[in-house]
Short mmCIF file of C-alpha atoms and ligand atoms in Angstrom, two decimals:
data_model
loop_
_atom_site.label_atom_id
_atom_site.label_comp_id
_atom_site.label_asym_id
_atom_site.label_seq_id
_atom_site.Cartn_x
_atom_site.Cartn_y
_atom_site.Cartn_z
CA MET A 1 -199.99 87.03 2.43
CA LYS A 2 -198.14 86.92 5.75
CA LYS A 3 -196.68 90.36 5.06
CA LYS A 4 -200.15 91.76 4.38
CA ILE A 5 -201.53 90.45 7.68
CA THR A 6 -198.58 91.87 9.61
CA LEU A 7 -199.06 95.24 7.95
CA THR A 8 -202.77 95.22 8.77
CA ILE A 9 -202.11 94.42 12.44
CA LEU A 10 -199.53 97.19 12.55
CA LEU A 11 -201.92 99.72 11.07
CA VAL A 12 -204.78 98.75 13.39
CA GLY A 13 -202.36 98.93 16.36
CA CYS A 14 -201.18 102.40 15.39
CA ALA A 15 -204.73 103.62 14.87
CA THR A 16 -205.76 102.31 18.33
CA ALA A 17 -202.79 103.99 19.97
CA MET A 18 -203.64 107.26 18.23
CA VAL A 19 -207.26 107.11 19.44
CA ILE A 20 -206.12 106.46 23.01
CA ALA A 21 -203.47 109.15 22.87
CA ALA A 22 -205.92 111.66 21.45
CA GLY A 23 -208.66 111.34 24.02
CA GLN A 24 -207.67 109.35 27.07
CA ASP A 25 -205.42 109.46 30.10
CA TRP A 26 -203.51 106.46 31.35
CA LYS A 27 -204.20 105.72 35.04
CA SER A 28 -201.97 103.55 37.21
CA GLY A 29 -204.80 101.98 39.21
CA ILE A 30 -202.85 102.60 42.42
CA ALA A 31 -204.86 104.16 45.25
CA TRP A 32 -202.34 106.80 46.32
CA THR A 33 -203.03 108.62 49.57
CA LYS A 34 -203.19 112.39 49.45
CA PRO A 35 -199.78 113.95 50.23
CA PRO A 36 -200.06 115.89 53.51
CA ILE A 37 -199.57 119.62 53.44
CA VAL A 38 -196.27 120.84 54.93
CA THR A 39 -195.36 124.49 55.32
CA PRO A 40 -191.73 125.06 54.33
CA GLY A 41 -189.39 127.17 56.46
CA GLU A 42 -189.12 130.87 55.65
CA LYS A 43 -185.46 130.77 54.63
CA PRO A 44 -183.37 127.89 53.27
CA GLY A 45 -182.31 125.78 56.26
CA ASP A 46 -185.30 126.75 58.40
CA PRO A 47 -187.28 123.75 59.62
CA PRO A 48 -190.52 122.93 57.80
CA SER A 49 -193.72 122.46 59.79
CA ASP A 50 -193.35 118.69 60.16
CA ALA A 51 -189.73 118.77 61.37
CA ILE A 52 -188.67 117.42 64.75
CA ILE A 53 -186.35 120.01 66.27
CA LEU A 54 -183.25 118.46 67.79
CA PHE A 55 -181.40 121.68 68.63
CA ASP A 56 -182.69 125.21 68.20
CA GLY A 57 -180.04 127.02 70.19
CA LYS A 58 -181.78 126.77 73.57
CA ASP A 59 -181.00 123.49 75.30
CA LEU A 60 -180.22 119.80 74.96
CA SER A 61 -183.66 118.56 75.99
CA SER A 62 -183.86 116.29 72.92
CA TRP A 63 -180.56 114.59 73.81
CA ASN A 64 -179.60 111.99 76.37
CA LYS A 65 -177.17 114.15 78.33
CA ASN A 66 -176.29 117.78 78.62
CA SER A 67 -172.54 117.63 79.17
CA TRP A 68 -171.78 119.65 76.03
CA THR A 69 -171.82 123.45 76.17
CA VAL A 70 -174.81 125.51 75.04
CA GLU A 71 -173.95 129.19 74.67
CA ASN A 72 -175.11 131.98 72.37
CA GLY A 73 -177.39 129.58 70.55
CA GLU A 74 -174.51 127.23 69.76
CA LEU A 75 -173.75 123.73 70.93
CA THR A 76 -170.06 122.91 71.41
CA VAL A 77 -168.46 119.53 71.99
CA LYS A 78 -166.96 119.21 75.44
CA PRO A 79 -163.85 117.16 74.69
CA GLY A 80 -163.60 114.02 76.75
CA SER A 81 -167.24 114.03 77.85
CA GLY A 82 -168.31 111.52 75.20
CA GLU A 83 -170.84 111.53 72.40
CA ILE A 84 -174.42 112.69 72.75
CA GLN A 85 -177.40 110.92 71.26
CA THR A 86 -181.02 111.79 70.66
CA LYS A 87 -183.62 110.54 73.12
CA GLN A 88 -185.85 109.67 70.20
CA LYS A 89 -185.00 106.80 67.86
CA PHE A 90 -185.22 107.23 64.11
CA GLY A 91 -185.38 105.05 61.04
CA SER A 92 -185.16 106.73 57.65
CA VAL A 93 -184.81 110.50 57.90
CA GLN A 94 -183.98 113.80 56.28
CA LEU A 95 -181.56 115.67 58.54
CA HIS A 96 -180.42 119.28 58.52
CA LEU A 97 -177.41 120.13 60.66
CA GLU A 98 -175.12 123.16 60.80
CA PHE A 99 -171.57 122.89 62.07
CA ALA A 100 -168.34 124.85 62.39
CA THR A 101 -164.95 123.31 63.03
CA PRO A 102 -162.78 125.24 65.53
CA SER A 103 -161.52 128.61 64.22
CA GLU A 104 -158.30 128.08 66.11
CA VAL A 105 -156.58 125.50 63.98
CA SER A 106 -154.59 122.84 65.77
CA GLY A 107 -153.62 119.30 64.92
CA ARG A 108 -153.72 117.80 61.47
CA GLY A 109 -155.38 115.02 59.50
CA GLN A 110 -158.02 113.25 61.57
CA GLY A 111 -156.98 115.35 64.58
CA ARG A 112 -158.35 118.63 63.21
CA GLY A 113 -161.99 119.51 63.83
CA ASN A 114 -163.11 115.90 63.94
CA SER A 115 -166.67 115.01 64.88
CA GLY A 116 -169.36 113.12 63.01
CA VAL A 117 -173.05 112.47 62.74
CA PHE A 118 -174.12 108.86 63.15
CA PHE A 119 -177.36 107.33 61.96
CA GLY A 120 -177.14 104.37 64.28
CA ASN A 121 -174.00 102.58 63.12
CA TYR A 122 -173.29 104.73 60.09
CA GLU A 123 -171.12 107.85 60.26
CA VAL A 124 -171.09 110.86 57.99
CA GLN A 125 -167.73 112.37 58.84
CA ILE A 126 -167.33 115.92 60.10
CA LEU A 127 -163.76 117.20 59.83
CA ASP A 128 -161.82 120.35 59.09
CA SER A 129 -160.87 119.42 55.52
CA TYR A 130 -159.92 122.95 54.49
CA GLU A 131 -156.30 122.61 53.42
CA ASN A 132 -155.94 119.59 55.66
CA GLU A 133 -154.96 116.33 54.02
CA THR A 134 -156.11 112.96 55.28
CA TYR A 135 -157.25 109.70 53.70
CA PHE A 136 -160.02 110.53 51.25
CA ASP A 137 -162.62 108.17 52.70
CA GLY A 138 -162.10 109.87 56.04
CA GLN A 139 -162.29 113.53 55.01
CA CYS A 140 -165.21 115.83 55.69
CA GLY A 141 -168.41 114.53 54.11
CA SER A 142 -167.17 110.99 53.64
CA ILE A 143 -169.13 107.92 54.62
CA TYR A 144 -166.39 106.92 56.98
CA LYS A 145 -164.02 104.35 55.41
CA GLN A 146 -166.56 103.58 52.67
CA ARG A 147 -166.86 106.52 50.29
CA PRO A 148 -165.06 109.86 49.86
CA PRO A 149 -167.19 112.91 49.05
CA LEU A 150 -167.52 113.65 45.31
CA VAL A 151 -165.94 117.07 45.90
CA ASN A 152 -164.37 118.97 48.77
CA VAL A 153 -166.70 121.90 49.43
CA CYS A 154 -165.44 122.78 52.92
CA ARG A 155 -165.44 126.31 54.19
CA LYS A 156 -162.63 127.74 56.27
CA PRO A 157 -162.20 126.73 59.92
CA GLY A 158 -164.69 128.55 62.14
CA GLU A 159 -167.13 129.30 59.31
CA TRP A 160 -170.62 127.84 59.50
CA GLN A 161 -171.39 125.04 57.10
CA TYR A 162 -174.37 122.78 56.71
CA TYR A 163 -175.35 119.26 55.85
CA ASP A 164 -178.63 118.12 54.38
CA ILE A 165 -178.66 114.35 54.55
CA VAL A 166 -181.10 111.70 53.39
CA PHE A 167 -180.64 108.47 55.28
CA ASN A 168 -182.58 105.38 54.24
CA ARG A 169 -182.24 102.70 56.86
CA PRO A 170 -181.25 99.18 55.89
CA GLU A 171 -183.65 96.30 56.31
CA LEU A 172 -181.89 93.41 57.98
CA LYS A 173 -183.05 89.90 58.69
CA ILE A 174 -181.73 89.03 62.12
CA GLU A 175 -181.55 85.68 63.85
CA ASN A 176 -179.89 85.10 67.22
CA ASN A 177 -178.58 88.65 67.15
CA LYS A 178 -176.79 88.04 63.85
CA VAL A 179 -177.53 89.42 60.42
CA VAL A 180 -178.49 86.46 58.25
CA GLU A 181 -179.64 88.51 55.29
CA VAL A 182 -179.41 92.10 54.10
CA VAL A 183 -182.94 92.36 52.74
CA ARG A 184 -182.29 95.90 51.58
CA PRO A 185 -179.08 97.87 52.17
CA GLY A 186 -179.19 101.36 53.62
CA TYR A 187 -178.51 104.43 51.47
CA ILE A 188 -177.11 107.86 52.23
CA THR A 189 -177.21 111.06 50.18
CA VAL A 190 -175.40 114.16 51.46
CA PHE A 191 -175.46 117.79 50.44
CA GLN A 192 -172.79 119.98 52.05
CA ASN A 193 -173.33 123.73 51.81
CA GLY A 194 -175.96 122.99 49.14
CA VAL A 195 -173.62 120.89 47.00
CA LEU A 196 -174.19 117.17 46.37
CA ILE A 197 -171.20 115.31 47.79
CA ILE A 198 -172.58 111.78 48.40
CA ASN A 199 -175.01 110.47 45.80
CA HIS A 200 -177.19 107.62 47.06
CA HIS A 201 -174.31 105.65 48.58
CA GLU A 202 -175.19 102.03 49.25
CA ILE A 203 -174.14 101.46 52.84
CA GLU A 204 -171.83 98.46 53.21
CA GLY A 205 -172.26 98.11 56.97
CA THR A 206 -171.07 99.66 60.22
CA THR A 207 -168.50 102.40 59.59
CA PHE A 208 -165.72 100.94 61.74
CA TYR A 209 -162.34 102.64 61.90
CA HIS A 210 -160.44 99.41 62.58
CA LEU A 211 -162.36 96.85 60.51
CA PRO A 212 -163.83 96.55 57.03
CA PRO A 213 -167.49 97.57 56.91
CA ALA A 214 -169.97 94.84 57.79
CA TYR A 215 -173.60 94.87 58.78
CA GLU A 216 -174.28 94.21 62.45
CA ALA A 217 -177.59 93.38 64.05
CA HIS A 218 -179.52 96.43 65.20
CA GLU A 219 -183.03 97.71 65.70
CA PRO A 220 -184.80 99.35 62.76
CA THR A 221 -184.82 102.66 64.62
CA ARG A 222 -181.79 104.07 66.42
CA PRO A 223 -180.77 107.35 68.05
CA ILE A 224 -178.86 109.92 66.01
CA ARG A 225 -175.46 110.54 67.60
CA LEU A 226 -172.90 113.34 67.51
CA GLN A 227 -169.29 112.36 68.02
CA ASP A 228 -166.87 113.68 70.60
CA HIS A 229 -163.49 113.29 68.92
CA SER A 230 -161.70 115.66 71.33
CA ASN A 231 -162.21 118.74 69.13
CA LYS A 232 -164.44 121.69 69.96
CA THR A 233 -166.68 121.49 66.92
CA LYS A 234 -169.82 123.62 67.12
CA PHE A 235 -173.38 122.88 66.04
CA ARG A 236 -176.60 124.80 65.56
CA ASN A 237 -180.01 124.45 63.89
CA ILE A 238 -180.40 120.67 63.89
CA TRP A 239 -183.71 119.20 62.75
CA VAL A 240 -184.96 116.01 61.30
CA ARG A 241 -187.96 114.72 59.34
CA GLU A 242 -189.04 111.12 59.50
CA ILE A 243 -189.53 109.70 56.03
CA PRO A 244 -191.19 106.52 54.80
CA ASP A 245 -188.87 103.60 54.10
CA THR A 246 -187.87 103.36 50.45
CA ASN A 247 -190.38 104.18 47.76
CA GLN A 248 -192.69 101.27 48.29
CA LYS A 249 -195.91 101.60 46.33
CA PRO A 250 -199.25 100.90 47.94
CA GLU A 251 -201.08 97.82 46.83
CA GLN A 252 -202.45 97.84 43.31
CA THR A 253 -206.21 98.14 43.78
CA ARG A 254 -207.05 97.69 40.13
CA GLU A 255 -205.31 97.16 36.81
CA PRO A 256 -203.98 100.20 34.97
CA TYR A 257 -206.64 101.69 32.72
CA TYR A 258 -207.39 104.44 30.24
CA GLU A 259 -209.96 107.07 31.05
MG1 LIG B 1 -165.49 111.47 63.06
#
C-alpha cells in the first residue's frame, strides 16, 4: 500500500514538472536593474566608455605629484623620487596597466626592474622576471609574499606587457583603528599579457616585505599607487573602472515564480 502511494506521488510530481517545463519559465523574483550600456574600446586594451583614465601619455594630472618623467607618451619612474598615487580613491576596480621593465638589464633578483601596483595596502608585483630568479612569491605577477603567479608569462626586458586586474576590496570591521573582524576578505585576479596568472586570490592582509600578511585598518577606498623601487620601469595606458562590491543581489521583491 505504502509503495503504491509513493509511486503515485512520484508520478504526479513528474507530470507536474513536465507541464511546467513544457510551458513556463522560472523567474527569480529579483528586481534587477537594467545593466548600463558601455561602449568597449576599439582595440583590446583601449579604455571602454566608462573608464577613468589615469594615464593616457600626456601628463600626471590624475596623480598626486609629477616627479616622474613623462616623455613620448610614456611614464618612467624617477628613481629616488618616491611612489606616486592617484588623487582619486578607489574601492573595488578593474585596472588596465601597461609596463616595460628597463631594456638595459642591471641588477638581479628583486633589484631588476622592480616596481609594483598597489591597491591600497595590497601589491601586485612588477619585476623583470625574464630569466631572473627570485623567490616565487616575489616574482612578476605575484601578490607580494602571498601568492606566486600560476605561470611566468613575462616578456623580455624593454618589451611592453600589460596587466588586467580585478581587485575586490575587503570589508573590515574597525574599532579604535584596529581590525576586529574581517567581514569579507579582499580578492585579486590578474591577467598578464592576456594570460590568467592569479585566480581569485583571497587577500591575507597587507603585503609587507618584512612581516607576515595581516589586515590593517584602512578606509574602504584608497588611492592606487605605483612603486618607486629605484628602477626605471615605464608605464603607459593606465585606466580603471569602478565596480560594485562583490556580487550582492538586490533585495528579493517577490518569491520565485513560474510564468
Ligand atoms: Mg615591488
